[in-house]
Amino acid sequence: MSSETQVPVLIIGGGIVGLSASLCLSYYGVHSLVIERHSGTSIHPRARSVNARTMELYHGLGIQDRVREAGASISASKGMFSGHSLKEVIEAKPRQEGPRKFPLAGIMESISPVSGTFVTQDMIEPVLVDVARERGGDVRFYTDCVGVEQDGDSVTATLKDRESGVTSTVRADYLIAADGAGSPIRTQLKVPTTGRGTMGHLLNILFHADLKSLVDRREFSICMVIRPEVCGIFTSINNSDRWVFHLSYDPSKGEKASDFPPEKCKELLRIALGMPEIEIDIKSILPWEPSVRIAELLQHERIFLAGDAAHQMPPWGGQGANSGITDVHNLAWKLAAVLKGHASKALLETYDVERIPVGRAAAEASANGVDERGIISIKKTPTVVMGWLGKILLLSGHGYCYTSKAICVEDKSPLGGLTWRPWTVPSLFLSLDGRPGSRAPHLWVEHHGQRISTLYLFGKSFVLLAGAEGASWMEAAKKVSSALGIDVAAYCVGPEGDLVNSRGVFEAAAGISSQGAILVRPDHFVVWRQRKHSSDHQAKLEHAMRQALCLQ
């Protein structure tokens, strides 16, 4: 028996990226249907944290506290080590006192109002499912997408319930393919990929073993063990009794995944741990290949690739899930704007132009410094050191700018803008200085008696932030909003502004004068900047809005 359902957006893949897409769409009032072939959420930890940029987005969606609570049992960990056994390495470390924070937490205070948090994929996905359903999203597990077709008006997917065998069809205005590294939809579309390809062969062994007395106050993130009998990497999950070991094997020597049944893996784990008598309970063994594959196109008419389907990368840079979440955040507001008639379909074409370079940079940074086995290297060679520098710049999830037809180009004279660029960590290292294409600056301000970050103002609509003497922009924003039928929130920032801050602080952070302004789109990115006084506020702002929505 077959039936047909209609939905604005169909999401194939109910992992962390697909579920985040559903939440982002619901935030903009767009209904979605999520299809996942597995019977439930992930039982494997995989990703072990989300970065500050992802937490900014989750804060905007109102789920930051639930995500932090989900990962509350995980001890903060840092440090990468190597040795002949985990016991040998950890016993050589002194025990530390006091609480431990997420890496670079101190530096992050000037970059973002929130910090990243430790939370594994199996912990966060149930939260996302619950919230998606609470907010009207339809999430269906144990369902296969067996085929996709599209025409000029819609996408039609054929679905099969894996338990009953019943098939059905869904017609959607658009489809997001968040169906993983092996993406059947990407394969069906015959999308070419670039990148280094497969870099190694590993077994992801999730196991329980009580190591609390060993690692207490000596928590670690990664420990490489290289011995004649076994080679691999321990990654901590809760730094108590839950761990993953990435065991390297070599097909060129005739080795294959099936050569490592649970009992064999237990034997190798005891050797790698340096604890021959310890009790080990293996929960799962998953073969995987650290790889770099970047889809050359993300948009295929009404179908969009996101997450691992768009850019597969090794996990060593902590970029995989985080990059996928920012993919769908970039896409969701654009789909909503087009579906509501606020933007032209040309806006959707900017998804490729904006996200492919970011995905490629994250994938390459994640792969740099990886050894011949596909395992992260901690050797202090020039190649490895440069690889780690690239990873550090992406650690927070910032440090990139968009360039597309929906971002207004500005005159950078004189000296390429150096004369009005603040000498701060966000500006100098991450380009968070108010330039078009960058994430808008974070500053603490007072609004209606409450201390908030400027980032808390963004999400639902376009936002205009003007300098202390930018009152003329407020009236211009009202007129442009009325002319286009689109909400444009507007605020003056300064000692006597709508957003109260010390004189000159916002202007310095945004690279404008007290009569200048920046326009920020719903995903927190600056689309236009007027650095100085303007003689025609309304015309310039309307031109910027039309370009941002591809209405020119």
Coordinates of C-alpha atoms in Angstrom, one line a residue:
M1 CA 0.0 0.0 0.0
S2 CA 1.4 3.4 -1.0
S3 CA 0.5 6.9 0.2
E4 CA 1.8 10.4 -0.6
T5 CA 2.7 13.2 1.8
Q6 CA 3.6 16.8 0.9
V7 CA 6.1 18.8 3.0
P8 CA 8.1 22.0 2.4
V9 CA 11.4 20.4 3.1
L10 CA 12.4 16.7 3.3
I11 CA 15.6 15.8 5.2
I12 CA 17.2 12.5 4.4
G13 CA 19.5 11.5 7.4
G14 CA 18.4 11.8 11.0
G15 CA 21.9 12.2 12.5
I16 CA 23.2 15.4 14.2
V17 CA 23.2 17.4 11.0
G18 CA 19.7 16.4 9.7
L19 CA 18.2 16.9 13.1
S20 CA 19.8 20.3 13.4
A21 CA 18.4 21.2 10.0
S22 CA 14.9 20.3 11.2
L23 CA 15.4 22.6 14.3
C24 CA 16.7 25.5 12.2
L25 CA 13.7 25.2 9.8
S26 CA 11.2 25.0 12.6
Y27 CA 12.8 28.2 14.0
Y28 CA 11.8 30.0 10.8
G29 CA 8.3 28.4 10.7
V30 CA 9.1 25.9 8.0
H31 CA 7.8 22.3 8.5
S32 CA 10.1 19.4 7.7
L33 CA 10.1 15.6 7.6
V34 CA 13.3 13.8 8.7
I35 CA 13.9 10.3 7.4
E36 CA 16.5 8.0 9.1
R37 CA 17.3 4.4 8.0
H38 CA 18.5 3.3 11.5
S39 CA 16.1 2.3 14.2
G40 CA 17.0 5.1 16.5
T41 CA 19.7 7.6 17.3
S42 CA 23.4 6.8 17.3
I43 CA 24.6 4.4 20.0
H44 CA 28.2 5.3 19.2
P45 CA 29.9 8.4 20.6
R46 CA 31.7 9.5 17.4
A47 CA 31.9 13.3 17.7
R48 CA 33.0 14.2 21.3
S49 CA 32.2 18.0 21.5
V50 CA 30.6 20.9 19.8
N51 CA 32.5 24.1 19.3
A52 CA 31.6 27.7 20.2
R53 CA 30.1 28.5 16.8
T54 CA 27.7 25.6 17.1
M55 CA 26.8 26.6 20.6
E56 CA 26.0 30.1 19.4
L57 CA 23.5 28.5 17.0
Y58 CA 22.1 26.2 19.7
H59 CA 21.8 29.2 22.0
G60 CA 19.7 31.0 19.3
L61 CA 17.5 27.9 19.0
G62 CA 17.0 27.8 22.7
I63 CA 18.6 24.5 23.4
Q64 CA 22.0 25.4 24.7
D65 CA 21.3 24.4 28.3
R66 CA 19.8 21.0 27.2
V67 CA 22.9 20.3 25.1
R68 CA 25.2 21.1 28.0
E69 CA 23.1 19.0 30.4
A70 CA 23.3 16.1 28.0
G71 CA 27.1 16.1 28.2
A72 CA 27.4 16.9 31.9
S73 CA 28.8 13.5 32.7
I74 CA 31.9 14.1 30.5
S75 CA 35.0 15.3 32.2
A76 CA 36.8 18.1 30.5
S77 CA 39.8 16.7 28.7
K78 CA 42.8 18.0 26.9
G79 CA 46.2 16.9 25.8
M80 CA 47.6 14.5 23.2
F81 CA 50.2 12.0 24.2
S82 CA 52.0 8.9 22.9
G83 CA 53.8 5.9 24.3
H84 CA 54.0 2.2 24.5
S85 CA 50.9 1.9 26.6
L86 CA 48.2 4.2 28.1
K87 CA 49.2 3.2 31.6
E88 CA 52.8 4.2 31.0
V89 CA 51.8 7.6 29.6
I90 CA 49.2 8.5 32.3
E91 CA 51.2 7.4 35.3
A92 CA 54.0 9.7 34.2
K93 CA 51.6 12.7 34.5
P94 CA 51.0 14.6 37.8
R95 CA 47.5 14.8 39.1
Q96 CA 45.9 18.3 38.6
E97 CA 43.7 20.2 41.1
G98 CA 40.8 22.4 40.3
P99 CA 38.1 22.5 37.6
R100 CA 39.2 22.0 33.9
K101 CA 37.7 24.1 31.2
F102 CA 37.0 23.6 27.5
P103 CA 40.2 24.3 25.5
L104 CA 40.9 28.0 24.8
A105 CA 38.0 29.0 27.1
G106 CA 39.8 32.2 28.2
I107 CA 40.6 33.4 24.7
M108 CA 37.0 32.6 23.6
E109 CA 35.5 35.2 25.9
S110 CA 36.4 38.0 23.5
I111 CA 35.2 36.0 20.5
S112 CA 31.9 34.5 21.6
P113 CA 29.4 34.9 24.4
V114 CA 29.3 31.1 24.7
S115 CA 31.9 28.3 24.8
G116 CA 32.0 24.9 23.2
T117 CA 31.1 21.9 25.3
F118 CA 31.9 18.3 25.6
V119 CA 29.0 16.1 24.5
T120 CA 29.1 13.0 22.4
Q121 CA 26.9 12.2 19.4
D122 CA 24.9 9.5 21.2
M123 CA 24.2 12.0 24.0
I124 CA 23.2 15.0 21.9
E125 CA 21.0 13.2 19.2
P126 CA 18.2 12.2 21.6
V127 CA 18.0 15.8 22.7
L128 CA 17.7 17.0 19.2
V129 CA 15.0 14.4 18.4
D130 CA 12.9 15.4 21.4
V131 CA 13.1 19.1 20.6
A132 CA 12.5 18.6 16.9
R133 CA 9.3 16.8 17.7
E134 CA 8.3 19.3 20.4
R135 CA 8.5 22.0 17.7
G136 CA 6.5 20.3 15.1
G137 CA 9.1 18.4 13.2
D138 CA 8.3 14.9 11.9
V139 CA 11.1 12.4 12.6
R140 CA 10.8 8.9 11.3
F141 CA 13.3 6.2 12.0
Y142 CA 13.9 2.8 10.4
T143 CA 12.8 4.2 7.0
D144 CA 14.8 3.9 3.8
C145 CA 14.8 6.5 1.0
V146 CA 14.9 4.1 -2.0
G147 CA 14.8 6.8 -4.8
V148 CA 14.6 10.5 -5.5
E149 CA 13.3 12.3 -8.6
Q150 CA 12.8 16.0 -9.2
D151 CA 11.2 18.4 -11.6
G152 CA 10.9 22.1 -11.9
D153 CA 8.4 22.3 -9.1
S154 CA 9.3 19.7 -6.5
V155 CA 11.3 16.7 -5.3
T156 CA 9.6 13.3 -5.0
A157 CA 11.1 10.7 -2.7
T158 CA 10.1 7.0 -2.4
L159 CA 10.3 5.8 1.1
K160 CA 10.1 2.2 2.6
D161 CA 9.3 1.3 6.1
R162 CA 12.0 -1.2 7.0
E163 CA 9.8 -3.0 9.5
S164 CA 6.5 -3.3 7.6
G165 CA 7.9 -3.1 4.1
V166 CA 5.2 -0.5 3.2
T167 CA 6.3 2.1 0.6
S168 CA 5.1 5.7 0.4
T169 CA 6.0 8.8 -1.5
V170 CA 6.8 12.3 -0.3
R171 CA 6.7 15.4 -2.4
A172 CA 8.7 18.3 -1.1
D173 CA 9.7 21.8 -2.3
Y174 CA 13.3 21.1 -1.4
L175 CA 15.4 18.2 -0.1
I176 CA 18.4 18.3 2.2
A177 CA 20.7 15.2 1.9
A178 CA 22.4 14.8 5.2
D179 CA 22.8 11.0 4.6
G180 CA 26.4 10.6 5.6
A181 CA 29.8 10.0 4.0
G182 CA 28.5 7.3 1.7
S183 CA 25.5 9.4 0.7
P184 CA 23.2 7.3 -1.5
I185 CA 21.7 10.6 -2.8
R186 CA 25.1 12.0 -3.8
T187 CA 25.8 8.7 -5.5
Q188 CA 22.5 8.8 -7.4
L189 CA 23.2 12.3 -8.5
K190 CA 26.7 11.2 -9.7
V191 CA 28.3 14.2 -7.9
P192 CA 32.1 14.2 -8.4
T193 CA 34.3 14.7 -5.4
T194 CA 37.8 16.0 -4.9
G195 CA 40.3 15.5 -2.1
R196 CA 42.9 13.1 -0.8
G197 CA 40.4 10.2 -0.7
T198 CA 41.0 7.3 1.8
M199 CA 43.9 7.9 4.1
G200 CA 43.9 4.7 6.2
H201 CA 41.9 1.8 7.6
L202 CA 40.7 1.8 11.2
L203 CA 38.4 -0.1 13.6
N204 CA 36.5 2.1 16.0
I205 CA 36.2 0.0 19.1
L206 CA 33.8 1.3 21.8
F207 CA 34.5 -0.3 25.1
H208 CA 33.9 -0.1 28.8
A209 CA 36.8 -0.5 31.2
D210 CA 37.2 1.1 34.7
L211 CA 40.2 3.4 34.4
K212 CA 39.0 6.0 36.9
S213 CA 41.7 5.5 39.4
L214 CA 44.3 5.8 36.7
V215 CA 43.1 8.9 35.0
D216 CA 41.4 10.8 37.8
R217 CA 42.7 14.4 37.7
R218 CA 44.9 13.3 34.8
E219 CA 42.2 13.3 32.1
F220 CA 43.4 13.3 28.5
S221 CA 41.9 13.7 25.1
I222 CA 44.0 11.5 22.8
C223 CA 46.8 8.9 23.4
M224 CA 48.6 7.2 20.6
V225 CA 50.0 3.7 21.2
I226 CA 52.6 2.3 18.8
R227 CA 53.9 -1.2 19.4
P228 CA 54.8 -4.2 17.2
E229 CA 51.6 -6.0 18.3
V230 CA 49.2 -3.0 18.1
C231 CA 49.0 0.5 16.7
G232 CA 46.1 2.9 17.4
I233 CA 44.7 5.8 19.3
F234 CA 42.7 6.0 22.6
T235 CA 40.2 8.8 22.7
S236 CA 38.5 9.5 26.0
I237 CA 34.7 9.6 26.3
N238 CA 34.0 10.2 29.9
N239 CA 37.5 9.7 31.3
S240 CA 36.2 7.1 33.7
D241 CA 34.9 3.9 32.2
R242 CA 33.9 4.6 28.6
W243 CA 36.5 4.8 25.8
V244 CA 37.2 4.4 22.1
F245 CA 40.3 2.8 20.6
H246 CA 41.0 3.4 16.9
L247 CA 42.8 0.3 15.9
S248 CA 44.9 0.6 12.7
Y249 CA 45.0 -2.4 10.2
D250 CA 46.7 -2.7 6.9
P251 CA 44.9 -4.2 3.9
S252 CA 48.2 -4.2 1.9
K253 CA 49.5 -6.8 4.3
G254 CA 46.4 -8.9 3.8
E255 CA 44.7 -7.6 7.0
K256 CA 40.9 -7.0 7.0
A257 CA 38.3 -5.9 9.5
S258 CA 37.0 -9.4 10.0
D259 CA 40.4 -10.5 11.3
F260 CA 39.6 -8.6 14.5
P261 CA 36.7 -10.3 16.4
P262 CA 35.8 -9.1 19.9
E263 CA 38.1 -11.5 21.7
K264 CA 41.0 -10.5 19.5
C265 CA 40.2 -6.9 20.1
K266 CA 40.1 -7.4 23.9
E267 CA 43.6 -9.0 23.7
L268 CA 45.0 -6.0 21.8
L269 CA 43.3 -3.5 24.1
R270 CA 44.9 -5.0 27.2
I271 CA 48.3 -4.7 25.5
A272 CA 47.6 -1.1 24.4
L273 CA 46.3 -0.3 27.9
G274 CA 49.3 -1.9 29.6
M275 CA 46.9 -3.7 31.9
P276 CA 46.8 -7.4 31.1
E277 CA 44.2 -8.3 33.8
I278 CA 41.7 -5.5 33.3
E279 CA 38.0 -6.4 32.6
I280 CA 36.9 -5.1 29.2
D281 CA 33.4 -5.0 27.8
I282 CA 33.3 -4.3 24.1
K283 CA 30.1 -2.5 23.0
S284 CA 30.7 -2.2 19.2
I285 CA 33.4 -2.5 16.5
L286 CA 32.9 -0.3 13.5
P287 CA 35.3 -0.3 10.5
W288 CA 35.9 3.2 9.1
E289 CA 38.3 5.0 6.8
P290 CA 39.6 8.5 7.6
S291 CA 39.1 10.3 4.3
V292 CA 38.8 13.6 2.6
R293 CA 36.1 13.9 -0.1
I294 CA 34.6 17.2 -1.0
A295 CA 31.5 17.4 -3.3
E296 CA 32.2 19.7 -6.2
L297 CA 28.6 20.9 -6.1
L298 CA 26.2 21.1 -3.1
Q299 CA 23.1 22.3 -4.9
H300 CA 21.5 20.1 -7.5
E301 CA 18.4 22.1 -8.5
R302 CA 16.1 21.4 -5.5
I303 CA 18.4 19.0 -3.7
F304 CA 21.2 20.2 -1.3
L305 CA 24.0 18.2 0.2
A306 CA 25.1 18.9 3.8
G307 CA 27.4 17.4 6.4
D308 CA 29.5 14.4 5.5
A309 CA 27.5 14.0 2.3
A310 CA 29.0 17.4 1.3
H311 CA 32.5 17.2 2.8
Q312 CA 33.9 14.1 4.5
M313 CA 36.9 14.7 6.7
P314 CA 39.0 12.9 9.4
P315 CA 37.7 13.6 12.9
W316 CA 41.0 14.8 14.3
G317 CA 40.3 18.5 13.8
G318 CA 36.8 18.3 15.5
Q319 CA 35.3 19.9 12.4
G320 CA 33.0 17.2 11.0
A321 CA 29.7 17.5 12.8
N322 CA 30.3 21.2 13.5
S323 CA 30.8 22.0 9.8
G324 CA 27.6 20.1 9.0
I325 CA 25.6 22.0 11.5
T326 CA 26.8 25.4 10.1
D327 CA 25.9 24.1 6.6
V328 CA 22.3 23.7 7.5
H329 CA 22.2 26.9 9.5
N330 CA 23.4 28.7 6.4
L331 CA 20.8 27.0 4.3
A332 CA 17.8 27.1 6.5
W333 CA 17.2 30.8 6.6
K334 CA 17.6 31.0 2.8
L335 CA 15.1 28.2 2.2
A336 CA 12.7 30.0 4.6
A337 CA 13.2 33.3 2.8
V338 CA 12.5 31.7 -0.6
L339 CA 9.5 29.7 0.5
K340 CA 8.0 32.8 2.1
G341 CA 8.5 34.9 -1.1
H342 CA 11.0 37.3 0.6
A343 CA 13.9 36.3 -1.6
S344 CA 14.5 35.1 -5.1
K345 CA 15.6 31.5 -5.8
A346 CA 19.0 32.9 -6.8
L347 CA 19.7 33.2 -3.0
L348 CA 19.9 29.4 -2.8
E349 CA 22.7 29.5 -5.3
T350 CA 24.9 31.2 -2.7
Y351 CA 24.9 28.0 -0.6
D352 CA 27.5 26.4 -2.9
V353 CA 29.7 29.5 -3.1
E354 CA 29.7 30.1 0.6
R355 CA 29.9 26.6 2.0
I356 CA 32.2 24.7 -0.3
P357 CA 35.3 26.8 0.6
V358 CA 34.5 26.4 4.3
G359 CA 34.1 22.7 4.0
R360 CA 37.2 22.3 2.0
A361 CA 39.3 24.3 4.4
A362 CA 38.0 22.3 7.4
A363 CA 38.7 19.0 5.6
E364 CA 42.2 19.9 4.6
A365 CA 43.0 21.3 8.1
S366 CA 41.6 18.1 9.6
A367 CA 43.8 16.0 7.3
N368 CA 47.0 17.9 7.7
G369 CA 49.4 16.3 10.1
V370 CA 47.9 12.8 9.7
D371 CA 50.3 10.0 9.4
E372 CA 50.5 7.2 6.8
R373 CA 47.9 5.2 8.8
G374 CA 45.3 8.0 8.7
I375 CA 45.9 8.6 12.4
I376 CA 46.7 12.0 13.9
S377 CA 50.4 12.6 14.3
I378 CA 51.9 14.4 17.3
K379 CA 55.4 14.5 16.0
K380 CA 57.0 17.9 16.0
T381 CA 57.8 18.0 12.3
P382 CA 57.2 21.3 10.3
T383 CA 54.3 19.6 8.4
V384 CA 52.6 18.4 11.5
V385 CA 53.2 21.8 13.3
M386 CA 51.7 23.7 10.4
G387 CA 48.8 21.3 10.3
W388 CA 48.1 21.9 14.0
L389 CA 48.2 25.7 13.5
G390 CA 45.5 25.4 10.9
K391 CA 43.4 23.3 13.2
I392 CA 43.7 25.8 16.1
L393 CA 42.4 28.6 13.9
L394 CA 39.3 26.6 13.2
L395 CA 38.9 25.2 16.7
S396 CA 36.2 27.7 17.7
G397 CA 34.3 27.3 14.5
H398 CA 35.1 30.9 13.3
G399 CA 37.9 32.2 11.2
Y400 CA 36.2 32.2 7.8
C401 CA 34.4 34.7 5.6
Y402 CA 31.8 34.3 2.9
T403 CA 32.0 35.8 -0.6
S404 CA 29.0 35.5 -2.8
K405 CA 26.6 37.7 -4.8
A406 CA 24.5 38.1 -1.7
I407 CA 27.4 39.8 0.2
C408 CA 28.0 43.5 -0.7
V409 CA 31.6 44.3 -1.8
E410 CA 33.0 47.3 -0.1
D411 CA 35.8 49.8 -0.9
K412 CA 38.8 48.7 1.3
S413 CA 41.0 51.7 0.6
P414 CA 43.2 52.9 2.0
L415 CA 45.7 50.0 2.6
G416 CA 43.1 47.2 2.2
G417 CA 41.3 48.3 5.4
L418 CA 44.2 48.0 7.7
T419 CA 43.8 51.5 9.0
W420 CA 40.4 50.8 10.5
R421 CA 40.9 47.2 11.6
P422 CA 41.0 46.7 15.4
W423 CA 44.1 45.1 16.9
T424 CA 42.2 42.5 18.8
V425 CA 42.3 38.6 18.8
P426 CA 38.9 38.3 17.0
S427 CA 40.0 40.8 14.3
L428 CA 43.6 39.8 13.7
F429 CA 43.2 36.0 13.9
L430 CA 39.6 35.3 12.9
S431 CA 38.6 38.3 10.8
L432 CA 35.7 39.1 13.1
D433 CA 35.9 42.8 12.5
G434 CA 32.6 43.9 10.9
R435 CA 33.7 43.3 7.3
P436 CA 31.0 42.0 4.9
G437 CA 31.1 38.2 4.8
S438 CA 32.3 37.8 8.4
R439 CA 30.3 36.7 11.5
A440 CA 29.1 39.9 13.2
P441 CA 31.2 41.1 16.2
H442 CA 30.3 39.9 19.7
L443 CA 30.1 42.6 22.3
W444 CA 28.3 42.7 25.7
V445 CA 25.7 45.5 25.7
E446 CA 22.8 46.6 28.0
H447 CA 19.4 46.2 26.4
H448 CA 16.2 47.1 28.4
G449 CA 18.2 46.7 31.6
Q450 CA 19.7 43.3 30.7
R451 CA 23.2 42.4 29.8
I452 CA 23.2 40.6 26.4
S453 CA 25.6 39.8 23.6
T454 CA 25.0 41.5 20.3
L455 CA 24.8 38.0 18.8
Y456 CA 21.6 37.4 20.8
L457 CA 19.8 40.0 18.6
F458 CA 20.3 37.9 15.4
G459 CA 18.4 35.0 14.0
K460 CA 14.8 35.9 13.2
S461 CA 15.3 38.8 10.9
F462 CA 17.9 41.1 9.3
V463 CA 19.4 43.5 11.9
L464 CA 21.0 46.9 11.4
L465 CA 23.5 48.0 14.0
A466 CA 24.5 51.7 13.8
G467 CA 27.1 53.7 15.6
A468 CA 26.3 56.1 18.5
E469 CA 25.4 59.0 16.1
G470 CA 23.5 56.8 13.6
A471 CA 19.9 57.7 14.4
S472 CA 19.2 58.4 10.8
W473 CA 19.7 54.7 10.0
M474 CA 16.7 53.9 12.4
E475 CA 14.3 55.8 10.2
A476 CA 15.8 54.4 7.1
A477 CA 15.4 50.8 8.4
K478 CA 11.6 51.4 9.0
K479 CA 11.1 52.7 5.5
V480 CA 13.1 49.9 3.9
S481 CA 11.2 47.3 6.0
S482 CA 7.9 48.8 4.8
A483 CA 9.0 49.0 1.2
L484 CA 10.2 45.4 1.0
G485 CA 7.6 43.8 3.4
I486 CA 10.5 42.3 5.4
D487 CA 11.4 42.9 9.1
V488 CA 14.6 44.9 9.6
A489 CA 15.4 45.4 13.3
A490 CA 17.5 48.4 14.0
Y491 CA 19.6 49.6 17.0
C492 CA 22.0 52.4 17.8
V493 CA 24.9 51.3 19.9
G494 CA 26.6 53.7 22.3
P495 CA 26.4 55.4 25.7
E496 CA 22.9 56.7 25.0
G497 CA 21.8 54.1 22.4
D498 CA 19.2 51.4 22.2
L499 CA 22.1 49.1 23.1
V500 CA 24.2 50.7 25.8
N501 CA 28.0 50.4 25.6
S502 CA 31.0 52.6 26.2
R503 CA 31.7 55.2 23.6
G504 CA 33.6 54.0 20.5
V505 CA 33.8 50.3 21.5
F506 CA 31.2 49.1 19.0
E507 CA 32.5 51.3 16.3
A508 CA 36.0 50.0 16.7
A509 CA 34.9 46.4 16.7
A510 CA 32.7 46.9 13.6
G511 CA 35.2 49.1 11.7
I512 CA 32.8 52.0 11.3
S513 CA 32.5 55.6 12.5
S514 CA 29.9 56.8 14.9
Q515 CA 27.7 57.5 11.9
G516 CA 28.3 54.2 10.1
A517 CA 26.3 51.0 10.3
I518 CA 26.5 47.2 9.5
L519 CA 23.7 45.0 8.2
V520 CA 23.5 41.5 9.6
R521 CA 21.5 38.7 8.1
P522 CA 19.7 36.0 10.1
D523 CA 22.7 33.6 10.2
H524 CA 24.7 36.3 12.1
F525 CA 26.9 37.2 9.1
V526 CA 27.5 40.8 8.0
V527 CA 26.2 41.5 4.5
W528 CA 26.9 45.2 4.2
R529 CA 28.9 47.9 5.9
Q530 CA 28.7 51.7 5.6
R531 CA 31.8 52.9 7.3
K532 CA 31.1 56.6 7.4
H533 CA 28.3 59.1 7.1
S534 CA 26.0 58.6 4.1
S535 CA 23.9 61.2 2.4
D536 CA 21.1 58.8 1.4
H537 CA 20.5 56.2 4.1
Q538 CA 17.3 54.7 2.8
A539 CA 18.6 54.1 -0.8
K540 CA 21.9 52.5 0.4
L541 CA 20.2 50.3 2.9
E542 CA 17.5 49.2 0.4
H543 CA 20.1 48.4 -2.2
A544 CA 22.0 46.3 0.4
M545 CA 18.8 44.4 1.4
R546 CA 17.9 43.7 -2.2
Q547 CA 21.4 42.3 -2.8
A548 CA 21.3 40.2 0.3
L549 CA 18.1 38.6 -0.8
C550 CA 19.2 38.4 -4.5
L551 CA 16.3 40.7 -5.5
Q552 CA 18.4 42.9 -7.8

